[in-house]
Amino acid sequence: MKIGVLGAGSMAHALGGQWVAQGHEVFIGGRDGCKAEALGAELGAQSGSLREAAEFGDVVLMGVHWAGIEDTAVAIGDAVRGKVVIDCGNPVEVEGFTLITEPGDSLGELIQRRTGARVVKAFNLCHAEVWQMRPPVFDGRPLAVPYSSDDPAAKEVVAQLIREMGADPIDLGPLYHSKDLEGMGTVIITLLFGGLAPRTVFNLVAA
Ligand SMILES: NC(=O)c1ccc[n+]([C@@H]2O[C@H](COP(=O)([O-])OP(=O)(O)OC[C@H]3O[C@@H](n4cnc5c(N)ncnc54)[C@H](OP(=O)(O)O)[C@@H]3O)[C@@H](O)[C@H]2O)c1
C-alpha cells in the first residue's frame, strides 16, 4: 500500500515506522523539509512536502497538530479528495483539557468536510509510545483499536492496517463517533499529563 504521512512528529514516527515494518511504501511530508527528510531517512521512507505526501498516498495519515489542520488543508489542496484519510488527532487544548471543536462536532468530521476525503478516525486513544510497540500486546492480549468512518471500504483498509500491526480492530460505526473517541482522548490526555505512564493508560485489550 502507498501511505502518505502528513506531519513529521511523534505519531508520524510511530505509525510511519509500523507501516514501513509491515512492508508498505511510506512518504513522510512536513511543512519543515529538514524534519521530514530526517524522519524519512530514519524510517526508510521517502520524504518531501505535505502536498507531495498527500499526492503519493492511496491512504494518508493526518498526523499534524490540530492547530495546523487548516494550514495543512491549504497546503495539500484537493490532493486527498476521495482518498482514505486516517485522522489520529485529539483536538484538546491542554491548558484546561477541553475540546476545541464545537459541541456535536469533531475533528474527524471537520477534516472530512474540509478535504473531501473518506476519513477514518483511529489510533487517537493511545500514546505514541504504544503505537511503537511491535506488536502492541499487553500480558499476551493484543491491543484493541476502535475506529469509525462513514465509508465501509475505507474502514476495511484501516482494519487491515490494525491487524497487520498485531492489534484487534473494533468497528464503532459511523464517523459521528469521532466525537466520542475525541472525548475519550481528552480523558486519556488528562491522565497522561497527570503523570501516568503511557503504557498504562486506556490500553483496551482483546477479550
Ligand atoms: N503524541 C501522542 O502520543 C499522540 C497520541 C495519539 C494521538 N495524537 C495526535 O496526533 C496528532 C499529532 O500529534 P504528535 O504527537 O505527532 O505531534 P507532534 O509530535 O507535536 O508533531 C506535530 C506535527 O504537526 C506539525 N504541525 C504543527 N502545526 C502545523 C501547521 N500549522 N501546519 C503544518 N504542520 C503543522 C508539526 O510540524 P513541525 O514539526 O514543523 O512543528 C509536526 O510535524 C495530534 O492531533 C495529536 O493529538 C498524538
XYZ file of N, CA and C and ligand atoms in Angstrom:
669
model
N 0.854 -1.190 0.000
C 0.000 0.000 0.000
C 0.899 1.252 0.000
N 0.485 2.289 -0.692
C 1.245 3.553 -0.662
C 0.595 4.458 0.391
N 1.374 4.813 1.414
C 0.825 5.590 2.524
C 1.569 6.921 2.641
N 0.831 8.013 2.537
C 1.398 9.342 2.759
C 1.159 9.746 4.203
N 2.166 10.340 4.805
C 2.047 10.776 6.201
C 2.216 12.287 6.241
N 1.197 12.971 6.749
C 1.261 14.431 6.881
C 1.711 14.754 8.296
N 2.892 15.370 8.415
C 3.471 15.645 9.726
C 4.704 14.785 9.924
N 5.618 15.314 10.749
C 6.871 14.598 10.991
C 7.162 14.538 12.482
N 6.086 14.418 13.272
C 6.238 14.389 14.723
C 6.136 12.975 15.279
N 5.666 12.884 16.525
C 5.663 11.601 17.253
C 4.784 10.553 16.592
N 3.575 10.934 16.162
C 2.674 9.942 15.559
C 3.150 9.533 14.166
N 3.715 10.486 13.425
C 4.295 10.145 12.117
C 5.415 9.128 12.308
N 6.202 9.327 13.342
C 7.323 8.435 13.653
C 6.803 7.043 14.017
N 5.816 6.999 14.931
C 5.338 5.708 15.445
C 4.570 4.926 14.368
N 3.571 5.557 13.766
C 2.747 4.829 12.784
C 3.497 4.639 11.470
N 4.255 5.662 11.052
C 5.059 5.514 9.831
C 6.026 4.346 9.980
N 6.627 4.225 11.160
C 7.564 3.121 11.427
C 6.870 1.769 11.357
N 5.658 1.700 11.925
C 4.894 0.440 11.851
C 4.661 0.053 10.392
N 4.252 1.042 9.607
C 3.854 0.724 8.238
C 5.053 0.358 7.370
N 6.198 0.995 7.597
C 7.420 0.576 6.882
C 7.748 -0.866 7.268
N 7.649 -1.165 8.565
C 7.955 -2.520 9.041
C 7.016 -3.560 8.436
N 5.787 -3.148 8.118
C 4.817 -4.087 7.512
C 4.987 -4.167 5.999
N 5.985 -3.451 5.452
C 6.277 -3.572 4.023
C 5.560 -2.571 3.137
N 4.925 -1.559 3.737
C 4.246 -0.549 2.925
C 5.241 0.513 2.446
N 4.878 1.159 1.351
C 5.668 2.285 0.843
C 5.165 3.537 1.556
N 6.052 4.187 2.301
C 5.638 5.330 3.123
C 6.363 6.593 2.659
N 5.622 7.694 2.657
C 6.187 9.002 2.270
C 5.851 9.987 3.383
N 6.890 10.528 4.035
C 6.696 11.493 5.116
C 6.687 12.909 4.530
N 5.609 13.635 4.809
C 5.526 15.013 4.327
C 5.432 15.977 5.490
N 6.258 17.030 5.457
C 6.222 18.005 6.546
C 6.275 19.421 6.018
N 5.857 20.359 6.872
C 5.994 21.768 6.472
C 7.464 22.166 6.551
N 8.216 21.427 7.397
C 9.648 21.654 7.517
C 10.358 20.502 6.803
N 10.925 20.817 5.631
C 11.539 19.778 4.798
C 12.644 19.020 5.511
N 13.395 19.714 6.377
C 14.524 19.050 7.064
C 14.019 17.979 8.019
N 12.943 18.315 8.765
C 12.392 17.338 9.722
C 11.832 16.132 8.990
N 11.117 16.395 7.897
C 10.529 15.286 7.129
C 11.642 14.412 6.555
N 12.700 15.046 6.067
C 13.814 14.288 5.476
C 14.498 13.428 6.538
N 14.715 14.013 7.724
C 15.380 13.260 8.799
C 14.527 12.064 9.223
N 13.220 12.280 9.357
C 12.360 11.163 9.772
C 12.280 10.100 8.679
N 12.168 10.559 7.430
C 12.126 9.598 6.324
C 13.382 8.742 6.297
N 14.538 9.381 6.494
C 15.803 8.634 6.472
C 15.848 7.634 7.630
N 15.359 8.051 8.791
C 15.382 7.143 9.953
C 14.480 5.922 9.734
N 13.324 6.167 9.118
C 12.347 5.080 8.978
C 12.548 4.239 7.722
N 13.338 4.757 6.774
C 13.433 4.073 5.479
C 12.255 4.414 4.596
N 11.797 5.664 4.709
C 10.655 6.136 3.922
C 11.108 7.278 3.013
N 10.297 7.582 2.006
C 10.554 8.768 1.186
C 10.097 9.998 1.966
N 10.503 11.162 1.496
C 10.086 12.375 2.214
C 9.983 13.557 1.263
N 9.251 14.566 1.714
C 9.078 15.770 0.918
C 8.057 16.679 1.560
N 7.318 17.386 0.716
C 6.366 18.375 1.231
C 5.051 17.707 1.648
N 4.208 18.490 2.326
C 2.875 17.993 2.696
C 2.101 17.595 1.438
N 2.153 18.453 0.434
C 1.411 18.199 -0.809
C 1.900 16.916 -1.489
N 3.227 16.728 -1.522
C 3.781 15.524 -2.160
C 3.327 14.256 -1.429
N 3.303 14.328 -0.092
C 2.865 13.153 0.676
C 1.390 12.862 0.409
N 0.584 13.934 0.335
C -0.853 13.763 0.091
C -1.088 13.168 -1.300
N -0.287 13.586 -2.261
C -0.438 13.062 -3.624
C 0.053 11.619 -3.718
N 1.089 11.295 -2.949
C 1.708 9.964 -3.007
C 0.770 8.868 -2.499
N 0.108 9.152 -1.381
C -0.603 8.085 -0.680
C -1.933 7.705 -1.306
N -2.189 6.392 -1.344
C -3.560 5.942 -1.577
C -4.309 6.086 -0.256
N -3.540 5.954 0.819
C -4.034 6.186 2.174
C -3.132 7.260 2.778
N -3.737 8.200 3.510
C -2.963 9.328 4.040
C -3.269 9.502 5.528
N -2.204 9.588 6.323
C -2.372 9.874 7.755
C -2.331 11.378 7.982
N -3.359 11.915 8.636
C -3.326 13.310 9.087
C -2.637 13.293 10.449
N -1.336 13.545 10.443
C -0.551 13.423 11.678
C -0.027 14.752 12.170
N -0.740 15.841 11.844
C -0.306 17.157 12.327
C -1.145 17.569 13.532
N -0.595 18.459 14.319
C -1.306 19.009 15.482
C -2.591 19.681 15.002
N -3.652 19.635 15.839
C -4.946 20.175 15.397
C -4.846 21.635 14.952
N -3.947 22.389 15.588
C -3.828 23.804 15.228
C -3.296 23.980 13.808
N -2.714 22.925 13.250
C -2.157 23.012 11.901
C -3.048 22.415 10.826
N -4.258 21.986 11.193
C -5.112 21.306 10.216
C -5.485 22.237 9.054
N -5.860 23.476 9.358
C -6.281 24.381 8.282
C -5.099 24.714 7.360
N -3.931 25.011 7.965
C -2.739 25.284 7.144
C -2.414 24.078 6.259
N -2.573 22.889 6.836
C -2.263 21.665 6.084
C -3.264 21.471 4.948
N -4.543 21.745 5.244
C -5.574 21.616 4.197
C -5.275 22.568 3.043
N -4.817 23.771 3.359
C -4.451 24.731 2.308
C -3.255 24.190 1.521
N -2.258 23.653 2.242
C -1.027 23.173 1.583
C -1.302 22.002 0.639
N -2.234 21.112 0.999
C -2.440 19.910 0.170
C -3.502 20.119 -0.904
N -4.252 21.236 -0.817
C -5.274 21.483 -1.850
C -6.284 20.351 -1.900
N -6.546 19.863 -3.121
C -7.550 18.795 -3.256
C -6.906 17.408 -3.393
N -5.647 17.287 -2.931
C -4.886 16.053 -3.185
C -5.444 14.816 -2.485
N -6.231 14.980 -1.426
C -6.756 13.777 -0.756
C -8.256 13.583 -1.001
N -8.831 14.432 -1.862
C -10.275 14.289 -2.135
C -10.587 12.868 -2.599
N -11.508 12.202 -1.927
C -11.905 10.839 -2.290
C -10.992 9.749 -1.747
N -9.838 10.140 -1.157
C -8.909 9.133 -0.637
C -9.253 8.776 0.812
N -8.651 7.677 1.267
C -8.792 7.300 2.672
C -7.814 8.147 3.490
N -8.349 8.937 4.408
C -7.504 9.710 5.324
C -7.739 9.211 6.743
N -6.657 8.855 7.408
C -6.737 8.425 8.806
C -6.507 9.646 9.687
N -7.470 9.936 10.541
C -7.334 11.045 11.484
C -7.070 10.470 12.869
N -5.858 10.715 13.394
C -5.500 10.221 14.733
C -5.534 11.347 15.761
N -6.126 12.486 15.382
C -5.966 13.700 16.187
C -6.853 13.786 17.420
N -6.337 14.471 18.409
C -7.109 14.829 19.597
C -7.137 16.347 19.692
N -8.283 16.967 19.375
C -8.348 18.434 19.364
C -8.513 18.986 20.772
N -7.505 18.731 21.584
C -7.613 19.058 23.009
C -6.677 20.212 23.342
N -7.244 21.199 23.984
C -6.464 22.351 24.430
C -5.979 21.992 25.834
N -4.648 21.906 25.983
C -4.117 21.315 27.212
C -3.932 22.307 28.367
N -4.394 23.549 28.206
C -4.415 24.462 29.366
C -5.511 23.989 30.329
N -6.696 23.722 29.762
C -7.812 23.311 30.610
C -8.336 21.926 30.282
N -7.639 21.208 29.385
C -8.039 19.870 28.943
C -9.476 19.858 28.430
N -9.731 20.744 27.458
C -11.058 20.790 26.845
C -10.925 20.627 25.334
N -12.016 20.150 24.720
C -12.041 20.008 23.267
C -12.207 21.384 22.628
N -11.545 21.609 21.487
C -11.664 22.904 20.816
C -12.760 22.881 19.745
N -13.341 21.711 19.509
C -14.408 21.610 18.499
C -15.731 22.106 19.089
N -16.652 22.483 18.204
C -17.988 22.900 18.645
C -18.728 21.677 19.196
N -19.628 21.889 20.177
C -20.409 20.759 20.689
C -21.119 20.043 19.541
N -21.043 18.724 19.536
C -21.697 17.938 18.480
C -20.836 17.750 17.248
N -19.736 18.478 17.160
C -18.837 18.339 16.010
C -17.577 17.595 16.465
N -16.721 17.264 15.520
C -15.481 16.569 15.861
C -14.414 16.920 14.836
N -13.168 16.666 15.225
C -12.058 16.908 14.298
C -12.175 15.998 13.074
N -12.546 14.739 13.317
C -12.671 13.793 12.202
C -13.665 14.286 11.160
N -14.830 14.756 11.618
C -15.853 15.246 10.680
C -15.405 16.549 10.017
N -14.710 17.379 10.786
C -14.206 18.649 10.237
C -13.216 18.381 9.092
N -12.309 17.407 9.317
C -11.315 17.075 8.281
C -12.023 16.506 7.045
N -13.047 15.700 7.275
C -13.794 15.129 6.132
C -14.477 16.232 5.322
N -15.121 17.171 6.031
C -15.794 18.284 5.330
C -14.787 19.146 4.580
N -13.648 19.401 5.243
C -12.671 20.358 4.697
C -11.905 19.801 3.497
N -11.621 18.476 3.528
C -10.735 17.910 2.492
C -11.474 17.083 1.447
N -12.697 16.665 1.753
C -13.417 15.787 0.823
C -12.892 14.367 0.826
N -12.074 14.037 1.835
C -11.528 12.673 1.939
C -12.546 11.755 2.614
N -12.286 10.447 2.527
C -13.086 9.453 3.258
C -12.339 9.187 4.576
N -12.741 9.901 5.609
C -11.965 9.902 6.857
C -12.306 8.700 7.734
N -11.258 8.106 8.271
C -11.411 7.077 9.302
C -10.735 7.598 10.563
N -11.491 7.685 11.629
C -10.921 8.084 12.931
C -10.324 6.854 13.588
N -9.057 6.903 13.922
C -8.408 5.727 14.533
C -7.094 6.160 15.182
N -6.578 5.344 16.038
C -5.245 5.491 16.634
C -5.110 6.702 17.568
N -6.239 7.321 17.997
C -6.094 8.528 18.823
C -6.052 8.221 20.317
N -6.342 6.960 20.703
C -6.538 6.703 22.131
C -5.279 6.313 22.891
N -4.220 5.960 22.197
C -3.007 5.548 22.916
C -1.868 6.504 22.618
N -0.953 6.575 23.557
C 0.252 7.389 23.404
C 1.127 6.823 22.270
N 1.885 7.713 21.639
C 2.760 7.288 20.530
C 3.670 6.126 20.936
N 4.051 6.103 22.202
C 4.924 5.019 22.678
C 4.257 3.645 22.495
N 2.932 3.611 22.672
C 2.202 2.349 22.477
C 2.179 1.982 20.993
N 2.023 2.987 20.136
C 1.980 2.706 18.686
C 3.338 2.272 18.147
N 4.372 2.439 18.956
C 5.697 1.958 18.526
C 5.907 0.493 18.882
N 5.042 -0.068 19.723
C 5.212 -1.465 20.156
C 4.943 -2.395 18.976
N 5.834 -3.360 18.785
C 5.650 -4.301 17.668
C 5.742 -5.720 18.194
N 4.618 -6.352 18.506
C 3.250 -5.847 18.383
C 2.803 -5.174 19.684
N 1.709 -4.378 19.633
C 1.159 -3.797 20.855
C 0.319 -4.845 21.604
N 0.999 -5.591 22.458
C 0.361 -6.694 23.187
C 0.632 -6.484 24.673
N -0.414 -6.676 25.492
C -0.293 -6.467 26.935
C -0.654 -7.775 27.641
N 0.273 -8.324 28.400
C 0.049 -9.615 29.063
C -0.490 -10.656 28.086
N 0.070 -10.659 26.893
C -0.317 -11.663 25.900
C -1.601 -11.341 25.155
N -2.230 -10.201 25.487
C -3.505 -9.867 24.830
C -3.307 -8.653 23.927
N -3.682 -8.792 22.649
C -3.466 -7.689 21.707
C -4.293 -6.463 22.062
N -3.715 -5.311 21.769
C -4.429 -4.040 21.919
C -5.663 -4.048 21.017
N -6.778 -3.542 21.527
C -7.980 -3.383 20.711
C -8.043 -1.926 20.255
N -8.268 -1.733 18.964
C -8.199 -0.386 18.394
C -9.549 0.004 17.784
N -10.309 0.880 18.463
C -11.589 1.324 17.902
C -11.379 2.301 16.752
N -12.267 2.227 15.768
C -12.193 3.154 14.634
C -13.603 3.439 14.159
N -13.778 4.589 13.491
C -15.112 4.910 12.968
C -14.974 5.649 11.637
N -15.943 5.404 10.759
C -15.949 6.045 9.443
C -17.313 5.830 8.799
N -17.651 6.704 7.865
C -18.902 6.531 7.117
C -18.713 5.622 5.904
N -17.458 5.270 5.600
C -17.157 4.579 4.344
C -16.690 3.136 4.624
N -17.486 2.126 4.266
C -17.138 0.739 4.574
C -15.789 0.305 3.985
N -15.492 0.722 2.749
C -14.230 0.289 2.131
C -13.041 0.935 2.846
N -13.186 2.200 3.226
C -12.114 2.888 3.963
C -11.889 2.214 5.311
N -12.983 1.813 5.940
C -12.872 1.119 7.234
C -12.077 -0.170 7.090
N -12.332 -0.908 6.001
C -11.658 -2.193 5.827
C -10.154 -1.995 5.637
N -9.770 -0.915 4.924
C -8.340 -0.617 4.747
C -7.673 -0.399 6.110
N -8.340 0.381 6.962
C -7.744 0.698 8.267
C -7.769 -0.530 9.181
N -8.839 -1.314 9.096
C -8.894 -2.549 9.897
C -7.723 -3.469 9.517
N -7.401 -3.510 8.231
C -6.274 -4.338 7.788
C -4.953 -3.822 8.371
N -4.775 -2.495 8.368
C -3.544 -1.924 8.934
C -3.452 -2.238 10.429
N -4.589 -2.208 11.114
C -4.599 -2.517 12.557
C -4.215 -3.986 12.776
N -4.803 -4.870 11.973
C -4.486 -6.300 12.112
C -3.009 -6.561 11.828
N -2.482 -5.891 10.795
C -1.081 -6.123 10.413
C -0.117 -5.767 11.538
N -0.483 -4.777 12.364
C 0.443 -4.420 13.450
C 0.276 -5.352 14.654
N -0.637 -6.313 14.541
C -0.812 -7.287 15.616
C -1.860 -6.869 16.628
N -2.723 -5.912 16.255
C -3.784 -5.447 17.146
C -5.142 -5.893 16.604
N -6.176 -5.674 17.419
C -7.537 -6.093 17.044
C -8.394 -4.881 16.699
N -8.918 -4.800 15.467
C -9.792 -3.661 15.126
C -11.176 -3.791 15.773
N -11.738 -2.660 16.215
C -13.119 -2.634 16.736
C -13.882 -1.565 15.959
N -14.863 -2.008 15.178
C -15.649 -1.076 14.357
C -16.710 -0.405 15.232
N -16.550 0.922 15.433
C -17.503 1.663 16.270
C -18.692 2.187 15.485
N -18.636 2.074 14.145
C -19.745 2.593 13.347
C -19.361 3.876 12.630
N -20.327 4.747 12.379
C -20.083 5.925 11.536
C -19.138 6.956 12.148
N -18.672 7.858 11.293
C -17.709 8.891 11.712
C -18.281 9.793 12.806
N -19.583 9.812 12.933
C -20.257 10.507 14.017
C -19.588 10.197 15.366
N -19.088 8.955 15.515
C -18.483 8.547 16.784
C -17.076 9.097 16.984
N -16.586 9.809 15.974
C -15.305 10.504 16.145
C -15.337 11.389 17.388
N -16.460 12.050 17.617
C -16.526 12.962 18.762
C -16.426 12.180 20.078
N -16.904 10.942 20.086
C -16.799 10.132 21.302
C -15.348 9.701 21.531
N -14.689 9.297 20.438
C -13.273 8.922 20.560
C -12.432 10.118 21.014
N -12.792 11.303 20.520
C -12.038 12.508 20.916
C -12.329 12.878 22.374
N -13.560 12.624 22.832
C -13.870 12.835 24.249
C -13.063 11.891 25.126
N -12.952 10.627 24.671
C -12.127 9.662 25.419
C -10.670 10.109 25.398
N -10.247 10.647 24.252
C -8.875 11.145 24.142
C -8.590 12.245 25.152
N -9.581 13.085 25.403
C -9.404 14.167 26.376
C -9.129 13.600 27.767
N -9.877 12.566 28.133
C -9.677 11.934 29.450
C -8.270 11.342 29.522
N -7.874 10.673 28.444
C -6.573 9.996 28.427
C -5.430 11.017 28.521
N -5.557 12.115 27.772
C -4.505 13.137 27.805
C -4.425 13.761 29.204
N -5.575 13.958 29.839
C -5.580 14.495 31.202
C -4.801 13.558 32.130
N -5.025 12.258 31.975
C -4.322 11.287 32.825
C -2.822 11.272 32.522
N -2.486 11.354 31.226
C -1.065 11.340 30.849
C -0.348 12.579 31.394
N -0.978 13.754 31.234
C -0.370 14.983 31.764
C -0.322 14.939 33.288
N -1.198 14.129 33.885
C -1.185 13.955 35.344
C -0.071 13.053 35.814
N 0.638 12.437 34.879
C 1.831 11.695 35.259
C 1.759 10.191 35.067
N 0.615 9.676 34.607
C 0.554 8.226 34.401
C 1.448 7.814 33.233
N 1.987 6.611 33.319
C 2.899 6.123 32.276
C 2.114 5.783 31.002
N 2.660 6.145 29.830
C 1.947 5.938 28.564
C 1.398 4.533 28.370
N 2.143 3.530 28.816
C 1.682 2.160 28.544
C 0.609 1.688 29.525
N 0.222 2.564 30.472
C -0.781 2.140 31.460
C -2.140 2.800 31.236
N -2.253 3.713 30.262
C -3.492 4.488 30.137
C -4.351 3.976 28.992
N -5.519 3.500 29.336
C -6.506 3.032 28.374
C -5.915 2.193 27.241
N -5.280 1.108 27.627
C -4.861 0.174 26.600
C -5.859 -0.972 26.607
N -6.975 -0.733 25.914
C -8.046 -1.716 25.804
C -7.490 -2.957 25.138
N -7.727 -4.119 25.735
C -7.195 -5.339 25.132
C -8.327 -6.247 24.682
N -7.983 -7.115 23.768
C -8.982 -8.046 23.237
C -9.455 -8.977 24.344
N -10.708 -9.418 24.253
C -11.275 -10.305 25.276
C -10.566 -11.652 25.230
N 1.863 12.019 20.649
C 0.915 11.149 21.029
O 1.150 10.348 21.955
C -0.418 11.111 20.329
C -1.237 10.014 20.550
C -2.465 9.938 19.893
C -2.862 10.961 19.056
N -2.045 12.039 18.868
C -2.500 13.099 17.957
O -1.724 13.022 16.776
C -1.583 14.320 16.201
C -0.101 14.586 16.024
O 0.489 14.534 17.305
P 2.058 14.360 17.519
O 2.249 13.948 18.925
O 2.653 13.553 16.435
O 2.511 15.869 17.422
P 3.976 16.470 17.281
O 4.999 15.456 17.618
O 3.945 17.745 18.037
O 4.027 16.761 15.725
C 3.054 17.602 15.182
C 3.276 17.765 13.708
O 2.315 18.732 13.282
C 3.009 19.694 12.524
N 2.348 20.981 12.563
C 2.055 21.735 13.630
N 1.456 22.878 13.240
C 1.392 22.822 11.889
C 0.905 23.694 10.891
N 0.364 24.887 11.220
N 0.988 23.312 9.578
C 1.544 22.120 9.246
N 2.042 21.247 10.165
C 1.958 21.612 11.453
C 4.376 19.768 13.163
O 5.271 20.392 12.279
P 6.685 20.957 12.828
O 7.468 19.758 13.211
O 7.213 21.706 11.669
O 6.355 21.829 14.014
C 4.661 18.298 13.386
O 5.137 17.687 12.211
C -2.238 15.300 17.177
O -3.524 15.605 16.716
C -2.324 14.504 18.476
O -3.454 14.893 19.228
C -0.825 12.137 19.479
